[in-house]
CSV table of C-alpha atoms in Angstrom, one decimal:
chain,number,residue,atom,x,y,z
A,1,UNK,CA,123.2,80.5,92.0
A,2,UNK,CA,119.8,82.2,93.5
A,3,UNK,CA,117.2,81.8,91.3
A,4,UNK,CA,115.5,85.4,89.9
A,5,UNK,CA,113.3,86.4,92.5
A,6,UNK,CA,109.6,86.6,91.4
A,7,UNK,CA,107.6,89.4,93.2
A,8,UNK,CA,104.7,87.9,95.1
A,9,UNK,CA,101.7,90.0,96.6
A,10,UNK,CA,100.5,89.4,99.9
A,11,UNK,CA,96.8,87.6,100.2
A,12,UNK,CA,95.2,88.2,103.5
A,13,UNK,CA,92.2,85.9,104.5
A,14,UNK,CA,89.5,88.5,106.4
A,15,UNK,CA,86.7,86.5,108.3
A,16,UNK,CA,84.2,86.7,110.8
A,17,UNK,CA,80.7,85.6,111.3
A,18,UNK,CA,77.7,87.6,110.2
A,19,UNK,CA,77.1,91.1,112.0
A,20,UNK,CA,80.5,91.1,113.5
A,21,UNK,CA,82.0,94.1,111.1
A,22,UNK,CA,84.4,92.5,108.5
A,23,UNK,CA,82.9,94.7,105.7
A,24,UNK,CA,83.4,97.5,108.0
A,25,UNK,CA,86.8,96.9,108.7
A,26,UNK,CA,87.4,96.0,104.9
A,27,UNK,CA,85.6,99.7,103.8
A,28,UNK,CA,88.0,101.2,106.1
A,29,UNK,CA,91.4,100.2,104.9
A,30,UNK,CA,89.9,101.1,101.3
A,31,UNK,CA,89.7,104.5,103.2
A,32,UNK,CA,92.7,104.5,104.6
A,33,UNK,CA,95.0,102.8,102.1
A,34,UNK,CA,97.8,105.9,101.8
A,35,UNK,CA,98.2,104.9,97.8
A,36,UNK,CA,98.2,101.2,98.4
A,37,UNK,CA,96.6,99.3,95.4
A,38,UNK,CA,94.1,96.6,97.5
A,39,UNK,CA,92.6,94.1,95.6
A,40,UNK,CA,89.4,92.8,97.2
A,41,UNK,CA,87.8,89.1,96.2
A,42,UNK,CA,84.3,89.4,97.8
A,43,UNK,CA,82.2,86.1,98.2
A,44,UNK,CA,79.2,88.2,100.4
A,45,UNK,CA,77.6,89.9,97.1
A,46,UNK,CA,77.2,93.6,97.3
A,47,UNK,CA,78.0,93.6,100.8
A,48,UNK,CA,81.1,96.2,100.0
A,49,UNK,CA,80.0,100.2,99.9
A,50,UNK,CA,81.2,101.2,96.8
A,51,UNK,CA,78.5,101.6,94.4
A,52,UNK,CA,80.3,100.1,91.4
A,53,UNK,CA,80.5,96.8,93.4
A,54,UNK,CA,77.1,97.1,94.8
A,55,UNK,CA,75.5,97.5,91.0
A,56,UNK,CA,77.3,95.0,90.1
A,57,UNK,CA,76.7,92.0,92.8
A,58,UNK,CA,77.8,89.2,90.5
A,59,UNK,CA,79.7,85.9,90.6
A,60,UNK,CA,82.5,86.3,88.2
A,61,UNK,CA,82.4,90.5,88.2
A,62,UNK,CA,84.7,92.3,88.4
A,63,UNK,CA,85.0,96.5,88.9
A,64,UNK,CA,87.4,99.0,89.9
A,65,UNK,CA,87.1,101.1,92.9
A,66,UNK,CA,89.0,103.3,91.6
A,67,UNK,CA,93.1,104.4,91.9
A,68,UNK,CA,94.0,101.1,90.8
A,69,UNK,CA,91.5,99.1,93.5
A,70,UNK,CA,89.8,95.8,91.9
A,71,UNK,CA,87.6,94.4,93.5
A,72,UNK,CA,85.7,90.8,92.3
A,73,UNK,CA,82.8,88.9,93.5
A,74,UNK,CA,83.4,85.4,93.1
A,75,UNK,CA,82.3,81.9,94.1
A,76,UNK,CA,85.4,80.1,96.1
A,77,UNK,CA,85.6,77.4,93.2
A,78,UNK,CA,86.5,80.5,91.4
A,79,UNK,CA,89.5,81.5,93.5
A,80,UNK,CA,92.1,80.4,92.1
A,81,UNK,CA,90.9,82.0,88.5
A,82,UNK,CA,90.4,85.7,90.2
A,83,UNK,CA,94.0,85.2,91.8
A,84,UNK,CA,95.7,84.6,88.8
A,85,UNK,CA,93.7,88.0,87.2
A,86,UNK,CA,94.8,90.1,89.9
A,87,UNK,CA,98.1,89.2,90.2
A,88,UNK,CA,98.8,89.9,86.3
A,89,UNK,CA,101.7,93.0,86.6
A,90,UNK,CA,98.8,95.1,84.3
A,91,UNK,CA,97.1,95.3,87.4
A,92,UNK,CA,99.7,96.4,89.6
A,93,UNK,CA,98.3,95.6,92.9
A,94,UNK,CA,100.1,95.5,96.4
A,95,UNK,CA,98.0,93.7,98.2
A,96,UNK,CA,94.9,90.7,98.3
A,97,UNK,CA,92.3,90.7,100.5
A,98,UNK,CA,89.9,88.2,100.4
A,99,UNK,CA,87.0,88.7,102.3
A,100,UNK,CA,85.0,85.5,103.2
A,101,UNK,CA,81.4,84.6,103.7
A,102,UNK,CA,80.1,85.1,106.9
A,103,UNK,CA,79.5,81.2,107.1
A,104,UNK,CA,82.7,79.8,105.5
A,105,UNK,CA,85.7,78.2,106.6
A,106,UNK,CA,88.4,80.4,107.1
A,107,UNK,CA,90.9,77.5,107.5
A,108,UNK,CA,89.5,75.8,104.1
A,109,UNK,CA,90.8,80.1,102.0
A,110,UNK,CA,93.9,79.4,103.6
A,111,UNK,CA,94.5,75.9,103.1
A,112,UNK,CA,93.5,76.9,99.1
A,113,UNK,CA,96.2,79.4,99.5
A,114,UNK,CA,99.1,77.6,100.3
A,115,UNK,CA,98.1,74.6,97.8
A,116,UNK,CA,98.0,77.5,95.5
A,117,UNK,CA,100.8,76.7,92.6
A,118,UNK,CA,100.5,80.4,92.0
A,119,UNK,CA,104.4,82.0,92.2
A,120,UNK,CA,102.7,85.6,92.4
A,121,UNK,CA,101.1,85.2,95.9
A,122,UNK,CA,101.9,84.9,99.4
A,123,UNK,CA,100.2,84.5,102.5
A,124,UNK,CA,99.2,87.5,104.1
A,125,UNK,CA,97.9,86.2,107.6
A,126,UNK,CA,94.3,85.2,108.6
A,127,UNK,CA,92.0,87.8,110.5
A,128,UNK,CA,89.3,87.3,112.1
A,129,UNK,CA,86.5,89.9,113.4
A,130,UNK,CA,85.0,89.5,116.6
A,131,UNK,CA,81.6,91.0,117.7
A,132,UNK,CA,82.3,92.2,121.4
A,133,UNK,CA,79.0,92.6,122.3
A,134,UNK,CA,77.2,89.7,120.9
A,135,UNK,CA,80.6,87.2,120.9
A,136,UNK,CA,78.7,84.7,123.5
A,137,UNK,CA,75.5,84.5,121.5
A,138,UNK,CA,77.4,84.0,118.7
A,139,UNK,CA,79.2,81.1,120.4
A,140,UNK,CA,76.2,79.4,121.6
A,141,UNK,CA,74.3,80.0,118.0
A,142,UNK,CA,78.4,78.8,116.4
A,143,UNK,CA,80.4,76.8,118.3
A,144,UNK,CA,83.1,76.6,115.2
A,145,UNK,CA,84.2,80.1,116.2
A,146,UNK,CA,86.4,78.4,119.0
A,147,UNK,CA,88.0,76.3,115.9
A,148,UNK,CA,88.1,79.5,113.8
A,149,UNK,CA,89.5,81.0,116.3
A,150,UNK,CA,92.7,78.9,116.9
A,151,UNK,CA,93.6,79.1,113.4
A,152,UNK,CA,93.4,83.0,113.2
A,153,UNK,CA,96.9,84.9,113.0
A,154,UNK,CA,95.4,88.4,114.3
A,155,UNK,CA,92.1,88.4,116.2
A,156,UNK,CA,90.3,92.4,115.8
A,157,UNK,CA,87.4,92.3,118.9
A,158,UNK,CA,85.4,94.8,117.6
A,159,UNK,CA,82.7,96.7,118.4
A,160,UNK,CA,84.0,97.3,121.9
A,161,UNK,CA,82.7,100.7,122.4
A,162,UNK,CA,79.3,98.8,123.2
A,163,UNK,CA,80.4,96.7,126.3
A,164,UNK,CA,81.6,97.9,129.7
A,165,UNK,CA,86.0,98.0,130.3
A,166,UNK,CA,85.6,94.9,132.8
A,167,UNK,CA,83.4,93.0,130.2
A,168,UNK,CA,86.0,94.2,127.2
A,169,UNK,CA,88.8,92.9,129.3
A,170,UNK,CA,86.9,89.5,130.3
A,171,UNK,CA,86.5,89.2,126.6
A,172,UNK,CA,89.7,89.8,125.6
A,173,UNK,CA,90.9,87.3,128.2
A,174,UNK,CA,88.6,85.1,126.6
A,175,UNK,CA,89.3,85.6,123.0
A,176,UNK,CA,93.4,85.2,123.6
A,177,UNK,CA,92.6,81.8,125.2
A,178,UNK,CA,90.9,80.3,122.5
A,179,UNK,CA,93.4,81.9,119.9
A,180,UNK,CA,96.8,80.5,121.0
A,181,UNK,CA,99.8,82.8,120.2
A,182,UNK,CA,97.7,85.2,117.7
A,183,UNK,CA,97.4,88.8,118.3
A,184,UNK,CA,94.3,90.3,119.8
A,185,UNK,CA,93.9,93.6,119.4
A,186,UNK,CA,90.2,95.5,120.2
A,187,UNK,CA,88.5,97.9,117.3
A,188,UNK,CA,85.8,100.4,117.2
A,189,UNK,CA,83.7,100.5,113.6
A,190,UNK,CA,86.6,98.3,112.4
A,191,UNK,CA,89.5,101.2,112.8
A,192,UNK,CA,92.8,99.8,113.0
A,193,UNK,CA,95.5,100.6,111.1
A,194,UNK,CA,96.2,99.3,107.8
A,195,UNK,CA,100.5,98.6,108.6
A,196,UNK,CA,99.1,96.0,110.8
A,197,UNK,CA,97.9,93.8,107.6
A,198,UNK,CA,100.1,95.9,104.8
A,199,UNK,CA,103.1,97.9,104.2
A,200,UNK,CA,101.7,101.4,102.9
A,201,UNK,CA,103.0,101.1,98.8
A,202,UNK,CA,105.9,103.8,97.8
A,203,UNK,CA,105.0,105.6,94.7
A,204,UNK,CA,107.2,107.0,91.8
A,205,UNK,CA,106.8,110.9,92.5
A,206,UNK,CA,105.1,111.6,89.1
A,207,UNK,CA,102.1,108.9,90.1
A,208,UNK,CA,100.7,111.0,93.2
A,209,UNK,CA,101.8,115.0,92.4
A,210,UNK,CA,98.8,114.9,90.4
A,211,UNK,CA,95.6,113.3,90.2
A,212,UNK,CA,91.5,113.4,90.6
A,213,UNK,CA,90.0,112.2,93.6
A,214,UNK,CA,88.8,109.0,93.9
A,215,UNK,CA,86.2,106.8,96.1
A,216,UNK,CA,88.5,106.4,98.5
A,217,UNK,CA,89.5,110.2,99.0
A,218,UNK,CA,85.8,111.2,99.5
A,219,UNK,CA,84.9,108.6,101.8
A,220,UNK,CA,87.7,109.9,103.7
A,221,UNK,CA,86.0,113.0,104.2
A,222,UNK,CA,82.7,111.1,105.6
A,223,UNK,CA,83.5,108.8,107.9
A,224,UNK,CA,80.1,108.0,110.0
A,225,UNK,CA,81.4,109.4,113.3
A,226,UNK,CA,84.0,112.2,112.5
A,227,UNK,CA,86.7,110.5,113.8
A,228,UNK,CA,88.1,108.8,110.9
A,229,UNK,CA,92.0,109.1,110.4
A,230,UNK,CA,95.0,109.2,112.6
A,231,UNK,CA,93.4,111.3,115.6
A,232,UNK,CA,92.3,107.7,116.4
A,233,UNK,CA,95.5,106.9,117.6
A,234,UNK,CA,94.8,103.5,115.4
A,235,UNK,CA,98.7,102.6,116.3
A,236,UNK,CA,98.4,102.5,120.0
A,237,UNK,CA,96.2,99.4,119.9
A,238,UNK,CA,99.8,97.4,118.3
A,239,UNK,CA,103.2,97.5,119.0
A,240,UNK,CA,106.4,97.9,116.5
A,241,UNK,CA,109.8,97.0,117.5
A,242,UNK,CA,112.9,98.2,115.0
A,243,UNK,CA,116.2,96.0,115.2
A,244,UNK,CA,119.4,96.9,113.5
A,245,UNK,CA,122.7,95.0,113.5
A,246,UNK,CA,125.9,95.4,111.6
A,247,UNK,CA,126.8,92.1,113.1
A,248,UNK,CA,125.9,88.9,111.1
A,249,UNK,CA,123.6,86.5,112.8
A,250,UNK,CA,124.0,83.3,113.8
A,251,UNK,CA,121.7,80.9,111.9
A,252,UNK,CA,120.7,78.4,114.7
A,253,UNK,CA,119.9,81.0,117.6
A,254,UNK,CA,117.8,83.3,114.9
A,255,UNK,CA,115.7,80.6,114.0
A,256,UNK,CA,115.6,79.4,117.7
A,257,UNK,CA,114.2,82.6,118.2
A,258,UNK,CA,111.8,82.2,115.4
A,259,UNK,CA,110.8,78.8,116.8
A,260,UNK,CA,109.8,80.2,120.2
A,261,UNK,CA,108.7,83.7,119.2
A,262,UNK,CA,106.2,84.9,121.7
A,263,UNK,CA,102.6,84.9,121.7
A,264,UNK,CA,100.6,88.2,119.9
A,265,UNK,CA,103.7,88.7,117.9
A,266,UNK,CA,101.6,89.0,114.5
A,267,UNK,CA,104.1,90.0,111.8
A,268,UNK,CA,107.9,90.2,111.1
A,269,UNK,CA,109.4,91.6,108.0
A,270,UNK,CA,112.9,92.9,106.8
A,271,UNK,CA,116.3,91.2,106.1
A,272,UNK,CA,118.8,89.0,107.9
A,273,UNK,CA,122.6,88.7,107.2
A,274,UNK,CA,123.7,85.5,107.9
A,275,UNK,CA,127.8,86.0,107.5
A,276,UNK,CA,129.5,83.3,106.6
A,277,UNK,CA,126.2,81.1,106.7
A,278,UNK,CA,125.7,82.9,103.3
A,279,UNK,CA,128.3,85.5,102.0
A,280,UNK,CA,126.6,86.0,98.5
A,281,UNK,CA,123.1,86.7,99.9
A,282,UNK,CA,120.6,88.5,101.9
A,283,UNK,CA,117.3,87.2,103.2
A,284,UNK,CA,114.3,88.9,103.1
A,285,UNK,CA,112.1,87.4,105.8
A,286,UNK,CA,108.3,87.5,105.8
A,287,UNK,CA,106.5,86.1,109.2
A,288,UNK,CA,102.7,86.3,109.8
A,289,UNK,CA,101.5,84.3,112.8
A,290,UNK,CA,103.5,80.9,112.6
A,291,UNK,CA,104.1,81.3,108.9
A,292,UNK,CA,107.4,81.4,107.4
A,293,UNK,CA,109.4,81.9,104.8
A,294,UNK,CA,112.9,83.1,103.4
A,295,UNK,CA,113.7,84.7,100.0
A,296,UNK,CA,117.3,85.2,99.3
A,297,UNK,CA,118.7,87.9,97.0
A,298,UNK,CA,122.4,88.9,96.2
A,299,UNK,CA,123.8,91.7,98.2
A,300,UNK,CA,124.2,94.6,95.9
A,301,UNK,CA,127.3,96.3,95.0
A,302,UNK,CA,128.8,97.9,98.0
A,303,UNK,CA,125.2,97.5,99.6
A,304,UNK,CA,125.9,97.7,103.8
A,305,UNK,CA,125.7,94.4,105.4
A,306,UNK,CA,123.1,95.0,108.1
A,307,UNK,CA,120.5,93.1,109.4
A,308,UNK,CA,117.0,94.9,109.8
A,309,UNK,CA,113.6,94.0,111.1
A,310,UNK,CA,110.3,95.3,112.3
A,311,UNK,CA,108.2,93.1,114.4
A,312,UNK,CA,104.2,94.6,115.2
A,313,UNK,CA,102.6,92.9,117.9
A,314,UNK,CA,99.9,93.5,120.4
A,315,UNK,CA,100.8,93.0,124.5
A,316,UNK,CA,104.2,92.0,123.2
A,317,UNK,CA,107.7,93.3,125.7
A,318,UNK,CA,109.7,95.3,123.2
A,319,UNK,CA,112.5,95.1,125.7
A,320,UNK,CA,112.8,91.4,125.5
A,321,UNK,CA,112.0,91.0,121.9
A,322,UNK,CA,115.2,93.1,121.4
A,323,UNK,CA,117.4,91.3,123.9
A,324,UNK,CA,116.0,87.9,122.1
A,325,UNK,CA,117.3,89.2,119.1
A,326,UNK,CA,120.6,90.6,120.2
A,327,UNK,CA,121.4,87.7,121.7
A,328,UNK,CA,121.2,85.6,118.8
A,329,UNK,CA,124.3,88.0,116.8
A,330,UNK,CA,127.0,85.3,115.6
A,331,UNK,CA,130.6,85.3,118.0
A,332,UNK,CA,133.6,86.0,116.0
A,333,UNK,CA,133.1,82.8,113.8
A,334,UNK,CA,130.3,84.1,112.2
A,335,UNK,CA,132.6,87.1,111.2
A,336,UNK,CA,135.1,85.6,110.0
A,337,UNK,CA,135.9,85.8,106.1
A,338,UNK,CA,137.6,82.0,106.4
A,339,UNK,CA,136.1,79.9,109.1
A,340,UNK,CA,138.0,76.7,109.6
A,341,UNK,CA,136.5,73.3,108.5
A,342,UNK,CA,135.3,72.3,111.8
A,343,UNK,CA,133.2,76.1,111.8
A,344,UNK,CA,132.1,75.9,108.3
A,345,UNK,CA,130.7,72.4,108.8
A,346,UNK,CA,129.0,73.9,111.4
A,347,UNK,CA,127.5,77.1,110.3
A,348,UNK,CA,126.5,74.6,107.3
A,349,UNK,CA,124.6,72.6,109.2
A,350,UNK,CA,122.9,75.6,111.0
A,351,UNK,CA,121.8,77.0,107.2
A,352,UNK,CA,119.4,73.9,107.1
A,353,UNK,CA,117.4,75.7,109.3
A,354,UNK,CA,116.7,78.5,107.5
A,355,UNK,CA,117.2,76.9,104.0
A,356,UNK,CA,114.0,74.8,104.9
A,357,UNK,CA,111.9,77.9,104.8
A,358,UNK,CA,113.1,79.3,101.4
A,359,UNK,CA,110.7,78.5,98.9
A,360,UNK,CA,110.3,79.4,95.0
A,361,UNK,CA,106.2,79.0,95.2
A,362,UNK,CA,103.5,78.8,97.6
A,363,UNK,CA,104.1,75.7,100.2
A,364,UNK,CA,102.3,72.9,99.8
A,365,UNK,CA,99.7,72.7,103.5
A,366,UNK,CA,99.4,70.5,105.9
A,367,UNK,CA,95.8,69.4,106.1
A,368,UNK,CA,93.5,70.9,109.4
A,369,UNK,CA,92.7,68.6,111.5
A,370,UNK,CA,90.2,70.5,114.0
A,371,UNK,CA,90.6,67.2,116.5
A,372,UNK,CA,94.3,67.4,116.5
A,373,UNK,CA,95.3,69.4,119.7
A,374,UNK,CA,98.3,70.7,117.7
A,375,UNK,CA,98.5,74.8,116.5
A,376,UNK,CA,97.3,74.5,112.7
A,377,UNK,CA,99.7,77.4,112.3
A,378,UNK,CA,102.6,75.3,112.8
A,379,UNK,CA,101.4,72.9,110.2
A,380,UNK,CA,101.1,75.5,107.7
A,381,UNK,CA,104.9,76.7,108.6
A,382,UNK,CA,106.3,74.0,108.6
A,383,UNK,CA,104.7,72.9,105.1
């Protein structure tokens, strides 16, 4: 019998050294939120332009930023307390973000993360900002960006407006090598759109017919260079690729595909029928870099058995991310209503693959070894 499932809230880790536009970026999904409830934890006091936040400027504070935004400014010893507040239900928060000092170590947020024993949370994905124009100084003044880099899920380069295209393209070139598999994507004042890190929260219709404007509704209206909003064209910088399928699929191939999903495919959400794998359930999938992880529910009463998912990238080939996927639809065993003994076994055995990714509470993590020359991300996966 599936166990109830308990709702967790995505934490997403936002770093970057100093000057490289984190709070920027941070400022303008609190802009840009469309009704989302964000909860911020803030370790670089003040640093966030909201004035409630920037009065208060304290370890242990924490203020609302109005529409149901929290935000906290805490010491990381503290994490794990400021978690637990802002996942109570009273607080009714969709997503985390924790934005970390300019001089910590990203890998050390996540690692606390997935040691977390806190049911409520989940990880969101590691980002780290990248200051176009000053990105070899900052090597040369901090060589751990090359560390920090390979451990990031979704790379932003920002600030690209202030270098020439064949020095943004050198860069990016750069960036993608240190990174690995993680998405790069380039930025200008931290712009990019907020579905990359969040699904936009749905709202009962009596919560948003009626309402005074907030922070975040008048800082809307001022962004620094007028351009603020979708006329950015924020989504062409990503890719999203829908797949639907009425057929079942095959446990192995899908997490074959999983295993070998190509590099700057950042997240994957939706749900997976696995026929006869699993006849009583559904799985909800959540992917973020080379993080995994299954949640099973039962299929509701006369609930279509589909298979549905939405992959976001950056230089990904929609084409072949679809073919991948099609290709990995079960044959006519996984159709079946009574597979023989020799399929059953079978499809059984495939399960495990998928099984070992469904989890009741935060994995336990690897540790980071910056010396080992395997992807970190794998470790936390596979934790």
């Amino acid at each position: 019998m599936t166990p109830p499932r308990i709702p967790q809230i995505p934490v997403v880790v936002l770093a970057g050294f100093l000057g490289s536009g984190k709070t920027t970026l941070l400022n303008h999904l609190l802009r840009n939120r469309a009704g989302t409830r964000i909860g911020v934890i803030v370790n670089d006091f003040g640093a966030i332009e909201i004035d409630a936040m920037t009065v208060s400027g304290q370890v242990g504070s924490t203020v609302s930023l109005g529409n149901g935004c929290l935000c906290c400014a805490v010491d990381a010893s503290e994490l794990d307390t400021f978690l637990e507040t802002l996942t109570r239900p009273s607080a009714r928060l969709d997503v985390i973000v924790i934005e970390a000092s300019g001089l910590a170590e990203p890998q050390e947020l996540v690692r606390m993360l997935l040691a977390s024993d806190n049911p409520h949370i989940l990880y969101g994905g590691l980002v780290e900002v990248v200051d176009a124009a000053e990105f070899g100084r900052t090597r040369q003044r901090h060589p751990e960006i090359d560390r920090h880099l390979a451990v990031a899920d979704l790379v932003v380069l920002n600030k690209t407006d202030r270098v020439g295209e064949a020095e943004r393209e050198r860069l990016r070139a750069a960036v993608a090598e240190l990174s690995g598999p993680a998405a790069v994507i380039s930025a200008v004042h931290g712009r990019i759109d907020p579905e990359l890190l969040f699904d936009a929260a749905l709202r009962p219709d009596h919560e948003d017919k009626v309402r005074q404007l907030t922070f975040e509704d008048l800082l809307r209206e001022e962004a620094p260079d007028g351009h603020e909003g979708h006329d950015d064209h924020l989504h062409a910088s990503y890719e999203s690729v829908d797949f639907t399928s009425d057929i079942p699929m095959d446990p192995r191939r899908f997490m074959e595909f999983l295993d070998s999903r190509p590099d700057g495919l950042y997240r994957i959400k939706g749900f997976a029928d696995f026929g006869a794998g699993d006849r009583d359930n559904t799985y909800a999938l959540h992917a973020v870099g080379r993080f995994l992880r299954f949640v099973p529910r039962p299929w509701a009463r006369g609930e279509q058995r589909l298979t549905q998912l939405v992959m976001i990238g950056a230089g990904i080939d929609a084409a072949a991310l679809s073919a991948g996927l099609a290709a990995c639809r079960a044959d006519g065993a996984g159709r079946a209503d009574e597979p023989g003994r020799a399929d059953a076994a079978d499809i059984e055995r495939a399960m495990w693959g998928v099984l070992r990714y469904v989890q009741e509470q935060a994995p336990e993590p690897e540790v980071f070894d910056a010396h080992e020359t395997a992807d970190p991300r794998e470790a936390a996966a596979e934790a």
